Amino acid sequence: MRPPLRAVAMLAAAAALVTGCSSGDDWSRPHAKPSAIGTLGPGFVDPSAKPAPEATVTPRPGSWDGVHPSKDFRVVLLTSGDDSPTKALVKAVEDWAKEEDVNLRTVVPHDAHDFIPSITRVLDMSPDLIVSAGNDLIDPLATVTPSHLSQQFLVVGAELAEPTHNVTSVDWNGASFRGEGLGASSTYDPDSFTAQRCAAAIRAGVAAVLNDLTGIVVWLDQV
C-alpha cells in the first residue's frame, strides 16, 4: 500500500534536513583553532610596531594576497540590505568562501526588529568569524559586540565608531558609515563598492584577523 502523501512529504523534508546537516557540515563538533596559512607581504603593517586599538592602517595593495585561512574555517555572513553596495559585498564574500573552501553560512534578519536577535542566533552558532555586510547592522553590532569579546567580527564596507578589540573593519573613501547620527568619515559613494575593492576588503580583513591584528580599521583607499 502506498503511504499517504503527507507522510511522503514529511519523509522528504526529513531527508533534506539530514542532507543539510551532514557530518562535513556539523558545527557542533569541535575543531582546531583557525590559523593563517602563508604570511603577510611587506607593507601591510609595520612589523616592529603592532597597531594600537582603533588605529587605522593603510596596507600596500596585495600585501594580503599570501594569507589564506586554514582548513574548516567557519564563517557566518550576517547581511541586511538590497542596495547595490551590500549586494557587491555579499558576492565578494561568497566568491572568497568558494575560492578558499571556507565553511560559510549566511544569516539575513527578517526586519529591523530582528537585527539583534539575528546577531544572537549567529553567536549561538559559535563561528570562527562573523562577517557583517550592510549599513543597517552597524548600530546593532555596536550594541552587542562589547559583550562578546571572545567572538571575532569583521565589518566590511563600514565601521563601528568605538570598536572593541574583537571588531575589525575594512573601509575606504566612499564607504565608512559609522552608525545613525554619526555619518561617515568620508563622503558616501555607492560607486566606490567595486568588485575589485569588495574582494580586497574580505581578503585584507580576514588576513588581519588571522594575524591577530584586530580592533583596527584597514583602509583600502589605494585599491
Short mmCIF file of C-alpha atoms in Angstrom, two decimals:
data_model
loop_
_atom_site.label_atom_id
_atom_site.label_comp_id
_atom_site.label_asym_id
_atom_site.label_seq_id
_atom_site.Cartn_x
_atom_site.Cartn_y
_atom_site.Cartn_z
CA MET A 1 0.00 0.00 0.00
CA ARG A 2 1.34 3.43 -0.91
CA PRO A 3 1.98 5.78 2.05
CA PRO A 4 -0.21 8.91 2.41
CA LEU A 5 1.05 11.99 0.56
CA ARG A 6 1.50 13.85 3.86
CA ALA A 7 3.80 11.10 5.15
CA VAL A 8 5.81 11.21 1.94
CA ALA A 9 6.23 14.97 2.27
CA MET A 10 7.37 14.64 5.89
CA LEU A 11 9.91 11.98 4.94
CA ALA A 12 11.23 14.16 2.11
CA ALA A 13 11.61 17.13 4.47
CA ALA A 14 13.45 14.97 6.99
CA ALA A 15 15.78 13.70 4.28
CA ALA A 16 16.52 17.26 3.19
CA LEU A 17 17.31 18.21 6.78
CA VAL A 18 19.74 15.33 7.17
CA THR A 19 21.44 16.25 3.89
CA GLY A 20 21.89 19.82 5.07
CA CYS A 21 23.45 18.66 8.34
CA SER A 22 25.89 16.08 7.07
CA SER A 23 28.99 15.27 9.13
CA GLY A 24 31.10 17.55 6.95
CA ASP A 25 28.86 20.48 7.82
CA ASP A 26 28.31 19.84 11.54
CA TRP A 27 29.43 22.86 13.54
CA SER A 28 28.56 21.17 16.83
CA ARG A 29 31.80 19.21 16.60
CA PRO A 30 34.96 20.83 17.97
CA HIS A 31 37.72 21.67 15.53
CA ALA A 32 41.17 23.16 15.54
CA LYS A 33 41.57 26.88 16.12
CA PRO A 34 41.88 28.59 12.72
CA SER A 35 45.25 29.92 11.68
CA ALA A 36 46.84 31.82 8.83
CA ILE A 37 48.34 29.79 6.00
CA GLY A 38 51.02 31.97 4.45
CA THR A 39 52.33 35.32 5.59
CA LEU A 40 51.52 38.98 5.13
CA GLY A 41 53.56 40.73 2.49
CA PRO A 42 55.69 43.83 3.05
CA GLY A 43 53.68 46.97 3.66
CA PHE A 44 50.62 45.52 5.36
CA VAL A 45 51.68 46.95 8.72
CA ASP A 46 54.94 47.95 10.33
CA PRO A 47 56.22 44.64 11.74
CA SER A 48 58.10 46.44 14.50
CA ALA A 49 55.01 48.19 15.89
CA LYS A 50 51.63 46.49 16.25
CA PRO A 51 48.76 48.91 15.53
CA ALA A 52 47.12 50.41 18.61
CA PRO A 53 43.43 49.68 19.32
CA GLU A 54 41.12 51.62 16.98
CA ALA A 55 44.08 52.61 14.80
CA THR A 56 43.72 52.92 11.04
CA VAL A 57 46.24 51.12 8.85
CA THR A 58 46.69 51.55 5.10
CA PRO A 59 48.24 48.34 3.76
CA ARG A 60 50.05 48.16 0.47
CA PRO A 61 47.70 46.73 -2.20
CA GLY A 62 48.11 42.99 -2.50
CA SER A 63 50.10 42.63 0.74
CA TRP A 64 47.33 40.35 1.99
CA ASP A 65 47.28 38.02 -1.03
CA GLY A 66 49.61 35.43 0.50
CA VAL A 67 47.37 34.78 3.53
CA HIS A 68 44.73 32.05 3.44
CA PRO A 69 42.55 30.53 6.19
CA SER A 70 43.30 27.07 7.48
CA LYS A 71 41.03 24.12 6.72
CA ASP A 72 37.44 24.14 8.04
CA PHE A 73 37.35 27.89 8.70
CA ARG A 74 33.81 28.52 9.93
CA VAL A 75 32.34 31.86 8.91
CA VAL A 76 28.87 33.34 9.20
CA LEU A 77 27.93 36.14 6.83
CA LEU A 78 25.42 38.41 8.55
CA THR A 79 23.88 40.72 5.99
CA SER A 80 20.97 43.08 5.55
CA GLY A 81 20.01 45.36 2.68
CA ASP A 82 19.14 45.18 -1.02
CA ASP A 83 21.24 48.16 -2.08
CA SER A 84 23.98 47.68 -4.66
CA PRO A 85 26.92 48.17 -2.23
CA THR A 86 25.61 45.45 0.10
CA LYS A 87 25.00 43.09 -2.81
CA ALA A 88 28.54 43.68 -4.05
CA LEU A 89 29.96 42.91 -0.62
CA VAL A 90 27.89 39.74 -0.26
CA LYS A 91 29.02 38.47 -3.66
CA ALA A 92 32.64 39.16 -2.76
CA VAL A 93 32.33 37.20 0.49
CA GLU A 94 30.59 34.28 -1.24
CA ASP A 95 33.20 34.18 -4.03
CA TRP A 96 36.04 34.31 -1.49
CA ALA A 97 34.48 31.47 0.52
CA LYS A 98 34.26 29.27 -2.59
CA GLU A 99 37.81 30.03 -3.66
CA GLU A 100 39.22 29.36 -0.18
CA ASP A 101 36.93 26.38 0.58
CA VAL A 102 35.57 28.19 3.63
CA ASN A 103 32.64 26.69 5.56
CA LEU A 104 30.23 29.62 5.06
CA ARG A 105 26.71 30.12 6.37
CA THR A 106 24.56 33.18 5.78
CA VAL A 107 22.05 34.80 8.12
CA VAL A 108 19.66 37.53 6.91
CA PRO A 109 17.48 39.29 9.52
CA HIS A 110 13.76 39.37 8.74
CA ASP A 111 13.42 43.09 9.53
CA ALA A 112 14.82 45.81 11.79
CA HIS A 113 13.27 44.17 14.87
CA ASP A 114 15.27 41.04 14.08
CA PHE A 115 18.71 42.67 13.89
CA ILE A 116 19.85 41.97 17.44
CA PRO A 117 18.07 38.57 17.69
CA SER A 118 19.84 37.59 14.46
CA ILE A 119 23.21 38.53 15.92
CA THR A 120 22.36 36.44 18.98
CA ARG A 121 21.49 33.47 16.76
CA VAL A 122 24.79 33.84 14.94
CA LEU A 123 26.69 33.97 18.23
CA ASP A 124 24.99 30.72 19.26
CA MET A 125 26.47 29.08 16.16
CA SER A 126 29.99 29.74 17.55
CA PRO A 127 31.69 30.51 14.22
CA ASP A 128 35.36 31.35 13.93
CA LEU A 129 34.42 34.67 12.38
CA ILE A 130 31.28 36.74 11.86
CA VAL A 131 31.40 38.93 8.74
CA SER A 132 28.94 41.81 8.54
CA ALA A 133 27.81 43.43 5.29
CA GLY A 134 25.23 46.23 5.25
CA ASN A 135 24.99 49.59 7.00
CA ASP A 136 21.77 48.64 8.81
CA LEU A 137 23.73 46.28 11.06
CA ILE A 138 26.24 48.80 12.40
CA ASP A 139 24.21 50.14 15.32
CA PRO A 140 23.05 46.66 16.45
CA LEU A 141 26.64 45.42 16.28
CA ALA A 142 27.81 48.37 18.35
CA THR A 143 25.30 47.30 20.99
CA VAL A 144 26.16 43.59 21.03
CA THR A 145 29.88 43.22 20.30
CA PRO A 146 31.27 44.67 23.58
CA SER A 147 29.51 41.89 25.50
CA HIS A 148 31.06 39.08 23.42
CA LEU A 149 34.76 39.83 23.40
CA SER A 150 35.77 36.24 22.63
CA GLN A 151 33.97 36.32 19.28
CA GLN A 152 35.76 37.88 16.31
CA PHE A 153 33.78 40.18 14.00
CA LEU A 154 34.78 41.61 10.63
CA VAL A 155 32.81 44.56 9.23
CA VAL A 156 33.31 45.19 5.50
CA GLY A 157 32.43 48.49 3.87
CA ALA A 158 31.58 50.25 7.14
CA GLU A 159 32.92 50.60 10.68
CA LEU A 160 31.95 50.90 14.32
CA ALA A 161 32.61 54.30 15.87
CA GLU A 162 34.20 52.82 19.00
CA PRO A 163 35.11 49.19 18.27
CA THR A 164 36.30 46.78 20.92
CA HIS A 165 39.35 44.62 20.24
CA ASN A 166 37.20 41.87 18.68
CA VAL A 167 35.82 44.07 15.88
CA THR A 168 37.91 44.73 12.78
CA SER A 169 36.68 46.92 9.93
CA VAL A 170 37.67 47.40 6.30
CA ASP A 171 36.85 50.76 4.78
CA TRP A 172 37.78 53.30 2.11
CA ASN A 173 36.84 56.73 0.80
CA GLY A 174 33.22 56.40 -0.27
CA ALA A 175 32.28 53.89 2.43
CA SER A 176 32.98 54.21 6.20
CA PHE A 177 29.44 54.50 7.56
CA ARG A 178 29.73 54.56 11.38
CA GLY A 179 26.13 54.44 12.58
CA GLU A 180 23.00 56.56 12.66
CA GLY A 181 23.69 60.14 13.71
CA LEU A 182 27.44 59.72 13.24
CA GLY A 183 27.68 59.78 9.48
CA ALA A 184 30.76 58.55 7.68
CA SER A 185 34.38 59.56 7.80
CA SER A 186 34.20 60.21 4.05
CA THR A 187 31.51 61.13 1.53
CA TYR A 188 29.36 58.08 0.82
CA ASP A 189 29.69 56.87 -2.75
CA PRO A 190 27.92 53.66 -3.83
CA ASP A 191 30.09 53.52 -6.94
CA SER A 192 33.18 53.03 -4.75
CA PHE A 193 31.96 49.50 -3.92
CA THR A 194 33.60 47.97 -6.97
CA ALA A 195 34.02 44.22 -7.34
CA GLN A 196 37.78 44.64 -7.02
CA ARG A 197 37.58 46.67 -3.81
CA CYS A 198 34.97 44.42 -2.21
CA ALA A 199 37.08 41.36 -3.00
CA ALA A 200 40.11 43.08 -1.48
CA ALA A 201 38.06 44.02 1.59
CA ILE A 202 37.21 40.46 2.60
CA ARG A 203 40.72 39.17 1.88
CA ALA A 204 42.53 42.01 3.66
CA GLY A 205 40.15 41.85 6.62
CA VAL A 206 40.48 38.11 7.08
CA ALA A 207 44.25 38.38 6.73
CA ALA A 208 44.27 40.95 9.54
CA VAL A 209 42.09 38.82 11.81
CA LEU A 210 44.10 35.64 11.22
CA ASN A 211 47.27 37.56 12.11
CA ASP A 212 45.76 38.90 15.34
CA LEU A 213 45.59 42.46 14.01
CA THR A 214 42.11 43.11 15.34
CA GLY A 215 40.16 46.07 16.69
CA ILE A 216 41.54 48.26 13.89
CA VAL A 217 40.34 49.82 10.63
CA VAL A 218 42.00 48.55 7.47
CA TRP A 219 41.84 51.40 4.96
CA LEU A 220 41.79 50.40 1.28
CA ASP A 221 41.81 53.75 -0.45
CA GLN A 222 44.63 52.66 -2.79
CA VAL A 223 42.73 49.68 -4.23
#
